[in-house]
C-alpha atoms as an extended CHARMM CRD file, in Angstrom:
* protein
*
       174  EXT
         1         1  MET       CA            -10.3800000000       75.4230000000       66.9720000000  PROA      1               0.0000000000
         2         2  TYR       CA            -10.6050000000       78.7150000000       69.0560000000  PROA      2               0.0000000000
         3         3  LEU       CA            -13.1000000000       79.8410000000       71.6970000000  PROA      3               0.0000000000
         4         4  LEU       CA            -14.3840000000       83.2980000000       70.6430000000  PROA      4               0.0000000000
         5         5  SER       CA            -16.9130000000       85.3080000000       72.7840000000  PROA      5               0.0000000000
         6         6  CYS       CA            -19.7380000000       87.1690000000       71.1340000000  PROA      6               0.0000000000
         7         7  PRO       CA            -19.4360000000       90.8920000000       71.9260000000  PROA      7               0.0000000000
         8         8  ASN       CA            -23.3830000000       91.2660000000       72.3730000000  PROA      8               0.0000000000
         9         9  CYS       CA            -24.5380000000       88.2350000000       74.1950000000  PROA      9               0.0000000000
        10        10  GLN       CA            -21.1530000000       87.0170000000       75.6000000000  PROA      10              0.0000000000
        11        11  ALA       CA            -22.0130000000       83.3060000000       73.9460000000  PROA      11              0.0000000000
        12        12  ASP       CA            -18.9100000000       81.2600000000       73.2080000000  PROA      12              0.0000000000
        13        13  VAL       CA            -18.5680000000       80.4050000000       69.5600000000  PROA      13              0.0000000000
        14        14  SER       CA            -16.0210000000       78.0940000000       68.1440000000  PROA      14              0.0000000000
        15        15  VAL       CA            -14.1820000000       79.1230000000       65.1830000000  PROA      15              0.0000000000
        16        16  THR       CA            -11.2720000000       77.6380000000       63.2680000000  PROA      16              0.0000000000
        17        17  PRO       CA             -7.9930000000       79.1340000000       61.9760000000  PROA      17              0.0000000000
        18        18  ALA       CA             -9.3690000000       79.0630000000       58.4720000000  PROA      18              0.0000000000
        19        19  GLN       CA            -12.1430000000       81.6540000000       59.4080000000  PROA      19              0.0000000000
        20        20  ALA       CA             -9.5250000000       84.2910000000       60.6660000000  PROA      20              0.0000000000
        21        21  GLY       CA            -10.4360000000       87.7570000000       59.3720000000  PROA      21              0.0000000000
        22        22  ASP       CA            -14.0330000000       86.7970000000       58.4270000000  PROA      22              0.0000000000
        23        23  SER       CA            -17.3800000000       87.6950000000       59.7830000000  PROA      23              0.0000000000
        24        24  LEU       CA            -19.6660000000       85.1570000000       61.4060000000  PROA      24              0.0000000000
        25        25  ALA       CA            -23.3630000000       85.2350000000       62.8820000000  PROA      25              0.0000000000
        26        26  CYS       CA            -23.4680000000       84.4390000000       66.5830000000  PROA      26              0.0000000000
        27        27  PRO       CA            -25.7540000000       81.1820000000       66.9380000000  PROA      27              0.0000000000
        28        28  SER       CA            -27.1880000000       82.6690000000       69.8630000000  PROA      28              0.0000000000
        29        29  CYS       CA            -28.2330000000       86.0100000000       69.1730000000  PROA      29              0.0000000000
        30        30  GLY       CA            -27.8660000000       86.1590000000       65.3720000000  PROA      30              0.0000000000
        31        31  GLU       CA            -25.6120000000       89.4240000000       65.3790000000  PROA      31              0.0000000000
        32        32  SER       CA            -22.7970000000       89.5410000000       63.0770000000  PROA      32              0.0000000000
        33        33  MET       CA            -19.2100000000       89.2860000000       64.6380000000  PROA      33              0.0000000000
        34        34  VAL       CA            -15.9380000000       89.8730000000       63.1930000000  PROA      34              0.0000000000
        35        35  ILE       CA            -13.3030000000       87.1700000000       63.7450000000  PROA      35              0.0000000000
        36        36  PRO       CA            -10.0040000000       88.3660000000       64.4970000000  PROA      36              0.0000000000
        37        37  THR       CA             -6.8340000000       87.8170000000       62.3260000000  PROA      37              0.0000000000
        38        38  LEU       CA             -4.7820000000       84.5910000000       62.9030000000  PROA      38              0.0000000000
        39        39  GLY       CA             -2.2490000000       86.2340000000       65.2400000000  PROA      39              0.0000000000
        40        40  GLN       CA             -4.9290000000       87.6440000000       67.5720000000  PROA      40              0.0000000000
        41        41  LEU       CA             -6.9250000000       84.3600000000       67.2050000000  PROA      41              0.0000000000
        42        42  ARG       CA             -3.9360000000       82.4300000000       68.3850000000  PROA      42              0.0000000000
        43        43  LYS       CA             -4.1720000000       84.1790000000       71.7780000000  PROA      43              0.0000000000
        44        44  LEU       CA             -7.6270000000       83.0470000000       72.4320000000  PROA      44              0.0000000000
        45        45  PRO       CA             -8.2370000000       79.6900000000       74.4350000000  PROA      45              0.0000000000
        46        46  ARG       CA             -8.3600000000       76.4570000000       72.2820000000  PROA      46              0.0000000000
        47        47  VAL       CA            -11.1150000000       74.1720000000       72.2170000000  PROA      47              0.0000000000
        48        48  GLU       CA            -10.3070000000       70.5220000000       71.2410000000  PROA      48              0.0000000000
        49        49  THR       CA            -13.0140000000       68.4570000000       69.4970000000  PROA      49              0.0000000000
        50        50  GLU       CA            -13.0400000000       64.8620000000       68.7680000000  PROA      50              0.0000000000
        51        51  SER       CA            -11.5180000000       65.3110000000       65.1960000000  PROA      51              0.0000000000
        52        52  ASP       CA             -8.8330000000       67.5290000000       66.5530000000  PROA      52              0.0000000000
        53        53  ARG       CA             -7.5000000000       64.8270000000       68.9290000000  PROA      53              0.0000000000
        54        54  PRO       CA             -5.0210000000       62.3500000000       67.4120000000  PROA      54              0.0000000000
        55        55  GLU       CA             -6.5250000000       58.7790000000       67.7880000000  PROA      55              0.0000000000
        56        56  THR       CA             -4.5230000000       57.0290000000       70.2950000000  PROA      56              0.0000000000
        57        57  THR       CA             -5.0640000000       53.1430000000       70.5090000000  PROA      57              0.0000000000
        58        58  ALA       CA             -3.5190000000       51.0690000000       73.1750000000  PROA      58              0.0000000000
        59        59  VAL       CA             -1.0850000000       48.7460000000       71.4360000000  PROA      59              0.0000000000
        60        60  ASN       CA             -0.8460000000       45.2540000000       73.0270000000  PROA      60              0.0000000000
        61        61  PRO       CA              2.7450000000       44.0970000000       72.6320000000  PROA      61              0.0000000000
        62        62  GLY       CA              1.3090000000       40.4720000000       72.7190000000  PROA      62              0.0000000000
        63        63  SER       CA             -0.6990000000       41.0320000000       69.5600000000  PROA      63              0.0000000000
        64        64  ASN       CA              2.4040000000       42.5700000000       67.7150000000  PROA      64              0.0000000000
        65        65  ILE       CA              4.3450000000       39.3560000000       68.7080000000  PROA      65              0.0000000000
        66        66  GLY       CA              1.5420000000       37.0590000000       67.7370000000  PROA      66              0.0000000000
        67        67  PHE       CA              1.1150000000       38.9160000000       64.3990000000  PROA      67              0.0000000000
        68        68  THR       CA              4.6990000000       38.5430000000       63.5400000000  PROA      68              0.0000000000
        69        69  ALA       CA              4.8040000000       34.8800000000       64.7660000000  PROA      69              0.0000000000
        70        70  MET       CA              1.6950000000       34.0730000000       62.3980000000  PROA      70              0.0000000000
        71        71  MET       CA              3.2290000000       35.8720000000       59.5530000000  PROA      71              0.0000000000
        72        72  LEU       CA              6.5300000000       34.2440000000       59.7540000000  PROA      72              0.0000000000
        73        73  LEU       CA              4.7770000000       30.7750000000       60.3060000000  PROA      73              0.0000000000
        74        74  SER       CA              2.6380000000       31.7960000000       57.0620000000  PROA      74              0.0000000000
        75        75  VAL       CA              5.9040000000       32.5570000000       55.0680000000  PROA      75              0.0000000000
        76        76  ILE       CA              7.4820000000       29.3810000000       56.0980000000  PROA      76              0.0000000000
        77        77  ALA       CA              4.5120000000       27.2280000000       55.2700000000  PROA      77              0.0000000000
        78        78  LEU       CA              4.2280000000       29.0000000000       51.9120000000  PROA      78              0.0000000000
        79        79  LEU       CA              7.9600000000       28.0650000000       51.2080000000  PROA      79              0.0000000000
        80        80  ILE       CA              7.4390000000       24.5140000000       52.2090000000  PROA      80              0.0000000000
        81        81  ALA       CA              4.1620000000       24.4490000000       50.0160000000  PROA      81              0.0000000000
        82        82  GLY       CA              6.1580000000       25.8220000000       46.8590000000  PROA      82              0.0000000000
        83        83  TYR       CA              8.9680000000       23.3780000000       47.5330000000  PROA      83              0.0000000000
        84        84  CYS       CA              6.5820000000       20.4980000000       47.7670000000  PROA      84              0.0000000000
        85        85  GLY       CA              4.6240000000       21.6900000000       44.6730000000  PROA      85              0.0000000000
        86        86  ILE       CA              7.9210000000       21.8950000000       42.7390000000  PROA      86              0.0000000000
        87        87  CYS       CA              8.8840000000       18.2710000000       43.7780000000  PROA      87              0.0000000000
        88        88  TRP       CA              5.0990000000       17.3660000000       42.7630000000  PROA      88              0.0000000000
        89        89  ALA       CA              5.5480000000       18.7110000000       39.1740000000  PROA      89              0.0000000000
        90        90  ALA       CA              8.9690000000       17.3090000000       38.5860000000  PROA      90              0.0000000000
        91        91  ILE       CA              7.8520000000       13.6960000000       39.0050000000  PROA      91              0.0000000000
        92        92  SER       CA              6.3570000000       12.3550000000       35.7080000000  PROA      92              0.0000000000
        93        93  VAL       CA              4.4020000000        9.4050000000       35.8380000000  PROA      93              0.0000000000
        94        94  ASP       CA              4.9010000000        7.4580000000       32.7420000000  PROA      94              0.0000000000
        95        95  GLN       CA              2.8930000000        4.3240000000       33.4610000000  PROA      95              0.0000000000
        96        96  THR       CA             -0.5260000000        3.8160000000       34.9940000000  PROA      96              0.0000000000
        97        97  GLN       CA             -2.3120000000        0.4930000000       36.1640000000  PROA      97              0.0000000000
        98        98  GLU       CA             -4.4190000000        0.6420000000       33.0740000000  PROA      98              0.0000000000
        99        99  SER       CA             -1.4350000000        1.1330000000       30.9810000000  PROA      99              0.0000000000
       100       100  HSD       CA              0.5390000000       -1.7510000000       32.7160000000  PROA      100             0.0000000000
       101       101  ILE       CA             -2.5220000000       -4.1900000000       32.2390000000  PROA      101             0.0000000000
       102       102  ALA       CA             -2.7370000000       -3.3670000000       28.6370000000  PROA      102             0.0000000000
       103       103  GLU       CA              0.8780000000       -3.9690000000       28.0750000000  PROA      103             0.0000000000
       104       104  ILE       CA              0.6640000000       -7.3710000000       29.7940000000  PROA      104             0.0000000000
       105       105  VAL       CA             -2.4830000000       -8.1550000000       27.6070000000  PROA      105             0.0000000000
       106       106  GLU       CA             -0.5120000000       -7.1470000000       24.4610000000  PROA      106             0.0000000000
       107       107  HSD       CA              2.5810000000       -9.2390000000       25.6570000000  PROA      107             0.0000000000
       108       108  TYR       CA              0.3520000000      -12.3210000000       26.2160000000  PROA      108             0.0000000000
       109       109  GLY       CA             -0.9450000000      -11.9300000000       22.8490000000  PROA      109             0.0000000000
       110       110  GLU       CA              2.3290000000      -11.8920000000       21.1790000000  PROA      110             0.0000000000
       111       111  ALA       CA              3.7760000000      -14.7950000000       23.3700000000  PROA      111             0.0000000000
       112       112  GLU       CA              4.4050000000      -18.3830000000       22.0300000000  PROA      112             0.0000000000
       113       113  PRO       CA              2.3160000000      -21.1980000000       23.6960000000  PROA      113             0.0000000000
       114       114  GLY       CA              5.2250000000      -22.9580000000       25.1400000000  PROA      114             0.0000000000
       115       115  ALA       CA              6.2970000000      -19.6800000000       27.1140000000  PROA      115             0.0000000000
       116       116  MET       CA              2.8040000000      -19.2230000000       28.1710000000  PROA      116             0.0000000000
       117       117  ILE       CA              2.8740000000      -22.6570000000       29.9040000000  PROA      117             0.0000000000
       118       118  LEU       CA              6.1610000000      -21.8380000000       31.4860000000  PROA      118             0.0000000000
       119       119  GLU       CA              4.7840000000      -18.6560000000       32.8750000000  PROA      119             0.0000000000
       120       120  PHE       CA              1.6490000000      -20.3370000000       34.1650000000  PROA      120             0.0000000000
       121       121  GLU       CA              3.5930000000      -22.8940000000       35.9790000000  PROA      121             0.0000000000
       122       122  HSD       CA              5.7950000000      -20.1610000000       37.4020000000  PROA      122             0.0000000000
       123       123  MET       CA              2.6430000000      -18.4130000000       38.6860000000  PROA      123             0.0000000000
       124       124  GLU       CA              1.3460000000      -21.4520000000       40.3600000000  PROA      124             0.0000000000
       125       125  ALA       CA              4.6400000000      -21.9550000000       42.2700000000  PROA      125             0.0000000000
       126       126  GLN       CA              4.5360000000      -18.2530000000       43.4720000000  PROA      126             0.0000000000
       127       127  ALA       CA              2.1120000000      -16.8310000000       45.8020000000  PROA      127             0.0000000000
       128       128  LEU       CA             -0.5580000000      -14.6450000000       44.2390000000  PROA      128             0.0000000000
       129       129  GLU       CA              0.1000000000      -11.7630000000       46.4730000000  PROA      129             0.0000000000
       130       130  LEU       CA              2.5870000000       -9.1940000000       45.5310000000  PROA      130             0.0000000000
       131       131  THR       CA              5.5530000000       -8.9240000000       47.8520000000  PROA      131             0.0000000000
       132       132  ALA       CA              6.2800000000       -5.2730000000       46.8090000000  PROA      132             0.0000000000
       133       133  PRO       CA              4.2590000000       -2.6840000000       44.5870000000  PROA      133             0.0000000000
       134       134  PHE       CA              5.4860000000       -2.1120000000       41.0910000000  PROA      134             0.0000000000
       135       135  ASP       CA              7.8280000000        0.7370000000       40.3750000000  PROA      135             0.0000000000
       136       136  TYR       CA              5.1700000000        2.7810000000       38.7190000000  PROA      136             0.0000000000
       137       137  GLN       CA              3.0670000000        2.4310000000       41.8550000000  PROA      137             0.0000000000
       138       138  ILE       CA              5.6640000000        3.6280000000       44.0330000000  PROA      138             0.0000000000
       139       139  VAL       CA              6.2700000000        6.7240000000       41.7160000000  PROA      139             0.0000000000
       140       140  ILE       CA              2.6090000000        7.5790000000       41.6870000000  PROA      140             0.0000000000
       141       141  GLU       CA              2.4620000000        7.2100000000       45.5590000000  PROA      141             0.0000000000
       142       142  LYS       CA              5.4880000000        9.5700000000       45.8100000000  PROA      142             0.0000000000
       143       143  LYS       CA              3.9550000000       12.3300000000       43.4640000000  PROA      143             0.0000000000
       144       144  ALA       CA              0.5460000000       11.9610000000       45.5740000000  PROA      144             0.0000000000
       145       145  ASN       CA              2.5030000000       12.4070000000       48.7530000000  PROA      145             0.0000000000
       146       146  TRP       CA              4.1320000000       15.5590000000       47.4410000000  PROA      146             0.0000000000
       147       147  GLY       CA              0.9360000000       16.9490000000       46.3210000000  PROA      147             0.0000000000
       148       148  ARG       CA             -0.8110000000       16.2390000000       49.5560000000  PROA      148             0.0000000000
       149       149  ASN       CA              2.1920000000       17.8480000000       51.4840000000  PROA      149             0.0000000000
       150       150  ALA       CA              1.8440000000       21.0210000000       49.2120000000  PROA      150             0.0000000000
       151       151  ALA       CA             -1.7830000000       21.2320000000       49.7130000000  PROA      151             0.0000000000
       152       152  ILE       CA             -1.4150000000       20.8150000000       53.5010000000  PROA      152             0.0000000000
       153       153  SER       CA              1.3780000000       23.3410000000       53.6200000000  PROA      153             0.0000000000
       154       154  GLY       CA             -0.6260000000       25.8560000000       51.5330000000  PROA      154             0.0000000000
       155       155  ALA       CA             -3.6660000000       25.4530000000       53.6900000000  PROA      155             0.0000000000
       156       156  ALA       CA             -1.5450000000       26.0180000000       56.7840000000  PROA      156             0.0000000000
       157       157  ALA       CA             -0.1050000000       29.1590000000       55.3370000000  PROA      157             0.0000000000
       158       158  VAL       CA             -3.3930000000       30.5760000000       54.7880000000  PROA      158             0.0000000000
       159       159  ILE       CA             -4.7770000000       29.5340000000       58.2150000000  PROA      159             0.0000000000
       160       160  PHE       CA             -1.6490000000       31.2500000000       59.7460000000  PROA      160             0.0000000000
       161       161  ALA       CA             -2.1830000000       34.5060000000       57.6630000000  PROA      161             0.0000000000
       162       162  ILE       CA             -5.7800000000       34.5930000000       58.7750000000  PROA      162             0.0000000000
       163       163  VAL       CA             -4.8250000000       34.3650000000       62.3900000000  PROA      163             0.0000000000
       164       164  GLY       CA             -2.2530000000       36.8860000000       62.0020000000  PROA      164             0.0000000000
       165       165  LEU       CA             -4.5600000000       39.4770000000       60.1590000000  PROA      165             0.0000000000
       166       166  THR       CA             -7.2060000000       38.7100000000       62.9390000000  PROA      166             0.0000000000
       167       167  LEU       CA             -4.6470000000       39.6750000000       65.5410000000  PROA      167             0.0000000000
       168       168  VAL       CA             -4.1280000000       42.9640000000       63.7990000000  PROA      168             0.0000000000
       169       169  LYS       CA             -7.8510000000       43.5170000000       63.3000000000  PROA      169             0.0000000000
       170       170  GLY       CA             -8.2820000000       42.9600000000       67.1850000000  PROA      170             0.0000000000
       171       171  ARG       CA             -5.4080000000       45.3930000000       67.9680000000  PROA      171             0.0000000000
       172       172  ARG       CA             -6.9510000000       47.9880000000       65.9080000000  PROA      172             0.0000000000
       173       173  SER       CA            -10.5220000000       47.7860000000       67.3830000000  PROA      173             0.0000000000
       174       174  THR       CA             -9.3480000000       48.2000000000       70.8730000000  PROA      174             0.0000000000
């Protein structure tokens, strides 16, 4: 914007380059005044308003590094979550505890009485506690661990992304 002086009352009037060559009423005295052409207008003193000045924000280099680090950690956690999710989906659980019990009940129904007596004597000789889990229980546990790791990594990725975006928001507001 340019500062133009009224020829009647000498009041200062701000005009924009788009108004060059037009006429304008003076806000002080109300008299009509002619705004000079653009070439003559550029010779007048400039007045900077708030909208003319470019916005300058102090950039904190620490927040740039923090944002980059948080986003990098977020991407790494997201990749880990994806890998764990793929491993979780790749494991198929064919047998559960219920199906295992149903299989044993079915087997006992088909077994001969002599074989049942031998198995009962074998059970009396062995301790009732299991020394190791069944194979299907190990598979179920592995699948649950992969799922848990995928969920934890996904949550970490979201948290890192939120912290990184908060750093950017804090940087823009200052």
